Amino acid sequence: MSVREDAADLLGELTDLRRALHREPELGLDLPRTQEKVVGALDGLGLELTFGNGLNSVTAVLRGAAPGPTVLLRGDMDALPLQEKSRAQFSSTTDGVMHACGHDLHTSLLTGAAKLLTARRADLRGDVVFMFQPGEEGQDGAKEMIDQGVLAATGTTPSAAYAIHVTSGMLPFGVFATRPGPIMAACADVKVTVRGRGGHGSAAHRANDPIPAACEMVTALQVMVTRKFDIFDPVVVTVGSFHAGTKNNIIPDTAQFDATIRTFSAASLDRIRPAVLALLQGIGAAHGLEVEAQFYGLYPVTVNDEAAFETVRRTVRESFGEERFAALPAPTAGSEDFSRILERVPGAMVFLGATPADRDPATAPFNHAPEAEFDDAVLPEGAALLAELALGHLSAA
Ligand SMILES: [Zn+2]
């Protein structure tokens, strides 16, 4: 039987696991019940399991029948802080928490890949690391797992790494889409506090008003993006929150705003932070204000290896058919901590369309929307692709 045929037999159990995870979503690095379900699903496979310290990660190692290289397959497991409004029968039972990015599917399909590959252990010349990762949504769980040794789990640094990300729209059901080079943006968030001196709104000269200068900073950031950065290496800066003051006739001491910055090259990422800092401090100095800028939530650009991209394209075409592969014309502006792995190991991130049959991919509520829905029928397909990619790498070695 082919990997895909074997995977099809897993549909029931992968769906059950995905729905159980969906009902009980957990946030950040702290996913004890999710971890428990993963361990339950891997039970009896004879994998070497290790758990994170201070985060509920699971690193599972499958030793092949003969020695060889290591392949890493990754699934993220965390949910998002939002109230579910999907039509699912198995919707979240935790108020204000929802698997709206499909990480419940990633977790489930990675257990499927573990099952498919365990059944083919005899064909494996080398080892597979299954990386079940918490804290993708801003907690940098991948970095934490790297610091705790996920890339040393077999004793050999992986020579290939793959991850799948499902989408609730954009792609038709069952289409695998990826591209060579940058596939997702880098993200460098910045929290800014502008400190002046408060006072009466009728006598501004006696105070030092931080609000006009902070407003100037917000617009100057947009100007900087268009004047200092190449339009063919895009940069996005969005100030998504701005807070200052309590009442119209009181000048506050401080104004604060919070921005997210996306770039699609490491070079732009390196340049933008000092540029932002210099701009903010320059405007602050012009008005005699103190500026504090704190960068946080930094994820690098997610960059697919060219050869790994070719491997994915070939594997999808051979195992699933020509029509199931789409080359993405441009990266997406989301960011991903799988970038941490791809900085160290050549590999690829692949999107998989999980748009429900009754929705149009062009208009379906996308990942992170409270109405987002993902079709469980992609689970065996995702599991099969990851298993095929690992098999390809370990039998070609
Ligand atoms: Zn996600």
Coordinates of C-alpha atoms and ligand atoms in Angstrom, one line a residue:
M1 CA 0.0 0.0 0.0
S2 CA 1.2 3.5 -0.7
V3 CA 1.8 6.1 2.0
R4 CA -1.3 7.9 0.9
E5 CA -3.5 4.8 1.1
D6 CA -2.2 4.0 4.5
A7 CA -2.8 7.7 5.5
A8 CA -6.4 7.5 4.3
D9 CA -7.0 4.7 6.9
L10 CA -5.9 7.1 9.6
L11 CA -8.7 9.6 8.8
G12 CA -10.9 8.6 11.7
E13 CA -8.3 8.7 14.4
L14 CA -6.7 11.9 13.2
T15 CA -10.1 13.6 13.0
D16 CA -10.9 12.4 16.5
L17 CA -7.6 13.7 17.9
R18 CA -8.0 17.0 16.0
R19 CA -11.5 17.6 17.4
A20 CA -10.4 16.7 20.9
L21 CA -7.6 19.3 20.6
H22 CA -10.1 21.8 19.1
R23 CA -12.5 21.4 22.1
E24 CA -9.7 22.0 24.6
P25 CA -7.5 24.7 23.2
E26 CA -4.5 26.0 25.2
L27 CA -2.4 29.1 24.9
G28 CA 1.3 29.8 24.7
L29 CA 4.0 27.6 26.2
D30 CA 1.7 26.0 28.7
L31 CA -0.3 23.2 27.0
P32 CA -0.5 20.3 29.5
R33 CA -3.7 18.8 28.2
T34 CA -2.5 19.1 24.6
Q35 CA 0.8 17.4 25.6
E36 CA -1.1 14.6 27.2
K37 CA -3.2 14.0 24.1
V38 CA 0.0 13.9 21.9
V39 CA 1.6 11.4 24.2
G40 CA -1.6 9.3 24.1
A41 CA -1.6 9.4 20.3
L42 CA 2.1 8.3 20.1
D43 CA 1.6 5.5 22.7
G44 CA 2.8 2.1 21.5
L45 CA 4.9 3.4 18.6
G46 CA 8.2 2.9 20.5
L47 CA 9.4 6.5 19.9
E48 CA 11.9 8.1 22.2
L49 CA 10.0 10.9 23.9
T50 CA 11.5 14.0 25.7
F51 CA 9.6 16.8 27.2
G52 CA 10.3 20.5 27.5
N53 CA 11.4 22.2 30.7
G54 CA 9.1 25.1 31.3
L55 CA 7.1 24.5 28.2
N56 CA 4.9 21.5 27.2
S57 CA 6.8 20.5 24.1
V58 CA 7.2 16.9 22.9
T59 CA 10.2 15.7 21.0
A60 CA 9.7 12.2 19.6
V61 CA 12.5 10.4 17.9
L62 CA 12.0 7.5 15.5
R63 CA 15.2 5.5 14.9
G64 CA 15.4 4.0 11.4
A65 CA 16.5 0.4 10.8
A66 CA 19.9 1.6 9.5
P67 CA 22.0 4.6 10.4
G68 CA 21.8 7.8 8.3
P69 CA 20.9 11.4 8.4
T70 CA 18.1 13.0 10.5
V71 CA 14.9 14.7 9.2
L72 CA 12.9 17.0 11.4
L73 CA 9.1 17.4 11.0
R74 CA 7.4 20.1 13.0
G75 CA 3.9 20.7 14.2
D76 CA 2.9 23.7 16.4
M77 CA 0.2 23.1 19.0
D78 CA -0.9 26.4 20.5
A79 CA -4.3 28.2 20.2
L80 CA -5.2 31.9 20.1
P81 CA -7.0 34.2 22.6
L82 CA -10.3 34.7 20.8
Q83 CA -13.9 33.7 21.1
E84 CA -14.9 31.0 18.6
K85 CA -17.7 31.8 16.2
S86 CA -17.3 28.8 13.9
R87 CA -20.1 26.4 12.9
A88 CA -18.2 23.4 14.3
Q89 CA -20.0 20.9 16.4
F90 CA -16.7 20.4 18.3
S91 CA -16.1 24.1 19.0
S92 CA -14.0 25.3 21.9
T93 CA -15.2 24.6 25.4
T94 CA -12.8 27.3 26.8
D95 CA -14.2 30.8 26.8
G96 CA -12.0 33.2 24.9
V97 CA -9.6 30.6 23.5
M98 CA -9.8 29.0 20.1
H99 CA -7.7 27.0 17.7
A100 CA -8.2 29.6 14.9
C101 CA -4.9 29.0 13.2
G102 CA -5.3 25.3 12.6
H103 CA -2.5 24.3 14.9
D104 CA -4.8 21.5 16.2
L105 CA -4.6 20.1 12.7
H106 CA -0.8 20.4 12.6
T107 CA -0.6 18.5 15.9
S108 CA -2.9 15.8 14.7
L109 CA -1.3 15.3 11.3
L110 CA 2.2 15.1 12.8
T111 CA 1.0 12.2 14.9
G112 CA -0.2 10.7 11.6
A113 CA 3.2 11.1 10.0
A114 CA 4.7 9.4 13.1
K115 CA 2.4 6.4 12.6
L116 CA 3.1 6.2 8.8
L117 CA 6.8 6.4 9.3
T118 CA 6.9 4.0 12.2
A119 CA 5.2 1.4 10.0
R120 CA 8.0 1.9 7.5
R121 CA 10.9 1.8 10.0
A122 CA 12.5 -1.0 8.0
D123 CA 12.9 1.3 5.0
L124 CA 14.5 4.1 7.0
R125 CA 18.2 4.8 6.7
G126 CA 18.4 7.5 9.3
D127 CA 16.2 9.0 12.0
V128 CA 13.2 11.3 12.2
V129 CA 12.5 13.9 14.8
F130 CA 8.9 14.9 15.4
M131 CA 8.8 18.3 16.9
F132 CA 5.6 19.1 18.7
Q133 CA 6.0 22.7 19.5
P134 CA 4.1 25.1 21.9
G135 CA 4.2 28.9 21.7
E136 CA 4.3 29.6 18.0
E137 CA 1.9 32.6 18.4
G138 CA 4.5 35.0 19.7
Q139 CA 6.2 33.1 22.4
D140 CA 9.1 31.8 20.3
G141 CA 8.6 28.2 21.3
A142 CA 10.8 27.0 18.4
K143 CA 13.8 29.0 19.8
E144 CA 13.1 27.5 23.3
M145 CA 13.0 24.0 21.9
I146 CA 16.3 24.7 20.0
D147 CA 17.9 25.9 23.2
Q148 CA 16.7 22.7 24.9
G149 CA 18.3 20.6 22.2
V150 CA 15.6 19.6 19.7
L151 CA 18.3 19.8 16.9
A152 CA 20.5 17.4 18.8
A153 CA 17.7 14.9 19.6
T154 CA 19.1 12.1 17.5
G155 CA 22.8 13.0 18.0
T156 CA 23.0 14.2 14.4
T157 CA 21.9 17.7 13.4
P158 CA 18.9 17.4 11.0
S159 CA 19.8 17.8 7.3
A160 CA 16.2 18.5 6.3
A161 CA 13.2 20.1 8.0
Y162 CA 9.6 20.4 6.9
A163 CA 6.4 21.9 8.3
I164 CA 2.9 22.2 7.0
H165 CA 0.6 25.2 7.7
V166 CA -3.1 24.7 7.0
T167 CA -5.2 27.6 5.7
S168 CA -8.9 28.1 6.2
G169 CA -9.1 30.2 3.0
M170 CA -6.8 31.5 0.2
L171 CA -6.1 28.0 -1.2
P172 CA -8.6 25.5 -2.5
F173 CA -9.0 22.3 -0.4
G174 CA -6.1 19.9 -0.7
V175 CA -3.7 22.2 -2.6
F176 CA -0.1 22.3 -1.3
A177 CA 1.5 25.7 -1.9
T178 CA 5.0 26.9 -1.3
R179 CA 7.8 28.9 -2.9
P180 CA 11.6 29.0 -3.0
G181 CA 13.3 31.6 -0.8
P182 CA 11.3 33.9 1.6
I183 CA 7.8 32.5 2.3
M184 CA 6.9 34.4 5.4
A185 CA 7.8 37.8 6.8
A186 CA 10.1 38.7 9.6
C187 CA 8.5 40.4 12.5
A188 CA 9.9 42.9 14.9
D189 CA 7.4 44.5 17.2
V190 CA 8.2 47.7 19.0
K191 CA 6.5 49.3 22.1
V192 CA 7.2 53.1 22.3
T193 CA 6.8 55.4 25.3
V194 CA 7.2 59.1 24.7
R195 CA 7.8 60.9 28.0
G196 CA 7.1 64.6 28.5
R197 CA 5.6 66.6 31.3
G198 CA 1.9 66.8 32.1
G199 CA 0.0 69.9 32.8
H200 CA -3.1 72.0 32.1
G201 CA -4.5 71.9 28.6
S202 CA -5.0 75.6 28.6
A203 CA -1.3 76.3 29.3
A204 CA 0.7 73.9 27.1
H205 CA 3.8 76.0 27.3
R206 CA 4.1 75.1 31.0
A207 CA 4.1 71.4 30.2
N208 CA 5.8 69.3 27.6
D209 CA 3.1 67.6 25.6
P210 CA 4.1 64.1 24.3
I211 CA 1.0 63.7 22.1
P212 CA 1.8 65.8 19.0
A213 CA 5.3 64.4 18.9
A214 CA 4.0 60.8 19.2
C215 CA 1.5 61.5 16.4
E216 CA 4.4 62.8 14.3
M217 CA 6.3 59.6 15.0
V218 CA 3.4 57.5 13.7
T219 CA 3.3 59.3 10.4
A220 CA 7.1 59.7 10.1
L221 CA 7.4 55.9 10.3
Q222 CA 5.2 55.6 7.2
V223 CA 7.3 58.2 5.4
M224 CA 10.5 56.4 6.4
V225 CA 9.2 53.1 5.0
T226 CA 8.5 54.7 1.6
R227 CA 11.8 56.8 1.4
K228 CA 14.4 54.6 2.9
F229 CA 13.4 51.0 1.9
D230 CA 13.4 49.5 -1.6
I231 CA 9.9 48.9 -2.8
F232 CA 11.0 45.5 -4.2
D233 CA 12.1 44.4 -0.8
P234 CA 8.9 45.4 1.0
V235 CA 8.6 46.6 4.6
V236 CA 5.3 47.0 6.5
V237 CA 5.0 49.1 9.6
T238 CA 1.6 49.3 11.4
V239 CA 0.9 51.1 14.6
G240 CA -2.0 49.1 15.9
S241 CA -2.4 50.6 19.3
F242 CA -1.9 54.2 20.5
H243 CA -2.8 55.4 24.0
A244 CA -2.4 58.7 25.8
G245 CA -4.2 60.8 28.3
T246 CA -7.5 60.8 30.2
K247 CA -9.3 64.0 29.5
N248 CA -9.4 66.8 26.9
N249 CA -7.9 69.5 29.2
I250 CA -5.1 67.5 30.8
I251 CA -1.8 67.1 29.1
P252 CA -0.5 63.7 30.0
D253 CA 3.1 62.8 31.0
T254 CA 3.4 60.1 28.5
A255 CA 2.0 58.8 25.2
Q256 CA 2.5 55.1 24.2
F257 CA 2.1 53.2 21.0
D258 CA 2.8 49.7 19.8
A259 CA 3.8 48.8 16.3
T260 CA 4.4 45.7 14.3
I261 CA 7.1 45.7 11.6
R262 CA 7.3 43.1 8.8
T263 CA 10.2 42.6 6.4
F264 CA 10.9 40.0 3.8
S265 CA 14.7 39.9 3.9
A266 CA 17.2 39.6 6.7
A267 CA 19.0 42.7 5.4
S268 CA 15.9 44.9 5.8
L269 CA 15.3 43.4 9.2
D270 CA 18.8 44.4 10.2
R271 CA 18.4 47.9 8.9
I272 CA 14.9 48.7 10.1
R273 CA 15.4 48.5 13.9
P274 CA 18.2 51.1 14.1
A275 CA 16.3 53.2 11.5
V276 CA 13.2 53.2 13.6
L277 CA 15.1 54.0 16.8
A278 CA 17.0 56.9 15.2
L279 CA 13.7 58.4 13.8
L280 CA 11.9 58.1 17.1
Q281 CA 14.8 59.6 19.1
G282 CA 15.3 62.3 16.6
I283 CA 11.7 63.5 16.8
G284 CA 11.8 63.1 20.6
A285 CA 15.0 65.2 20.8
A286 CA 13.5 67.9 18.5
H287 CA 10.7 68.4 21.1
G288 CA 12.7 67.8 24.2
L289 CA 11.0 64.5 25.0
E290 CA 12.4 61.3 26.2
V291 CA 11.7 58.2 24.0
E292 CA 11.9 54.6 25.1
A293 CA 11.6 52.0 22.4
Q294 CA 11.4 48.4 23.3
F295 CA 11.7 45.7 20.6
Y296 CA 10.0 42.4 21.3
G297 CA 8.5 39.4 19.5
L298 CA 11.2 39.2 16.9
Y299 CA 10.9 36.4 14.4
P300 CA 13.3 36.1 11.4
V301 CA 12.2 35.8 7.8
T302 CA 11.0 32.2 7.0
V303 CA 13.2 31.2 4.1
N304 CA 12.7 28.0 2.2
D305 CA 15.8 26.2 0.8
E306 CA 15.7 26.1 -3.0
A307 CA 16.4 22.4 -3.2
A308 CA 13.9 21.6 -0.4
F309 CA 11.3 23.6 -2.4
E310 CA 12.1 21.4 -5.5
T311 CA 11.8 18.3 -3.3
V312 CA 8.3 19.4 -2.1
R313 CA 7.2 20.2 -5.6
R314 CA 8.3 16.8 -7.0
T315 CA 6.9 14.9 -4.1
V316 CA 3.5 16.6 -4.3
R317 CA 3.3 16.0 -8.1
E318 CA 4.4 12.3 -7.8
S319 CA 2.3 11.4 -4.8
F320 CA -0.8 13.6 -5.2
G321 CA -0.8 14.8 -8.8
E322 CA 0.2 17.9 -10.8
E323 CA -3.0 19.8 -9.9
R324 CA -2.4 19.6 -6.2
F325 CA 0.7 21.8 -6.3
A326 CA 0.8 25.6 -6.5
A327 CA 3.8 27.8 -6.5
L328 CA 3.1 30.9 -4.5
P329 CA 4.0 34.0 -6.4
A330 CA 4.9 36.0 -3.3
P331 CA 5.5 35.5 0.4
T332 CA 2.7 36.0 2.9
A333 CA 3.1 38.8 5.5
G334 CA 2.5 36.6 8.5
S335 CA 5.5 35.4 10.4
E336 CA 6.5 32.0 11.9
D337 CA 9.0 30.7 14.3
F338 CA 9.7 27.7 12.1
S339 CA 12.0 30.4 10.6
R340 CA 14.3 29.6 13.6
I341 CA 14.6 26.0 12.4
L342 CA 15.1 27.0 8.7
E343 CA 17.9 29.4 9.7
R344 CA 19.8 26.4 10.9
V345 CA 18.5 23.5 8.7
P346 CA 17.7 23.6 5.0
G347 CA 14.0 22.8 4.6
A348 CA 10.6 24.2 3.6
M349 CA 7.3 25.4 5.0
V350 CA 4.3 24.3 3.0
F351 CA 0.8 25.7 3.1
L352 CA -2.1 23.3 2.7
G353 CA -5.5 24.4 1.7
A354 CA -8.1 23.3 4.2
T355 CA -11.0 25.5 3.1
P356 CA -14.3 23.8 3.8
A357 CA -16.2 22.6 0.7
D358 CA -19.0 25.1 1.1
R359 CA -16.8 28.1 1.3
D360 CA -15.0 30.0 -1.5
P361 CA -11.2 30.2 -0.8
A362 CA -11.2 33.8 -2.0
T363 CA -13.7 35.0 0.7
A364 CA -13.6 32.3 3.4
P365 CA -12.7 33.6 6.9
F366 CA -9.0 33.3 7.1
N367 CA -6.7 31.9 9.9
H368 CA -7.1 33.9 13.1
A369 CA -10.7 34.9 12.3
P370 CA -13.2 33.7 14.9
E371 CA -15.2 32.2 12.1
A372 CA -12.3 30.3 10.6
E373 CA -13.0 26.6 9.8
F374 CA -10.6 23.9 8.6
D375 CA -11.7 20.7 6.8
D376 CA -10.5 17.6 8.7
A377 CA -10.2 15.7 5.5
V378 CA -6.8 17.3 4.9
L379 CA -5.3 15.5 7.9
P380 CA -4.3 12.3 6.1
E381 CA -3.0 14.3 3.1
G382 CA -0.8 16.5 5.3
A383 CA 0.4 13.4 7.2
A384 CA 1.2 11.6 4.0
L385 CA 3.2 14.5 2.5
L386 CA 5.4 14.9 5.7
A387 CA 5.9 11.1 5.7
E388 CA 6.8 11.1 2.0
L389 CA 9.3 13.9 2.5
A390 CA 11.0 12.1 5.3
L391 CA 11.1 8.8 3.4
G392 CA 12.5 10.6 0.3
H393 CA 15.3 12.1 2.3
L394 CA 16.2 9.0 4.2
S395 CA 16.0 6.5 1.4
A396 CA 18.0 8.7 -1.0
A397 CA 20.8 9.1 1.5
Ligands
ZN1 ZN -0.4 29.5 12.7

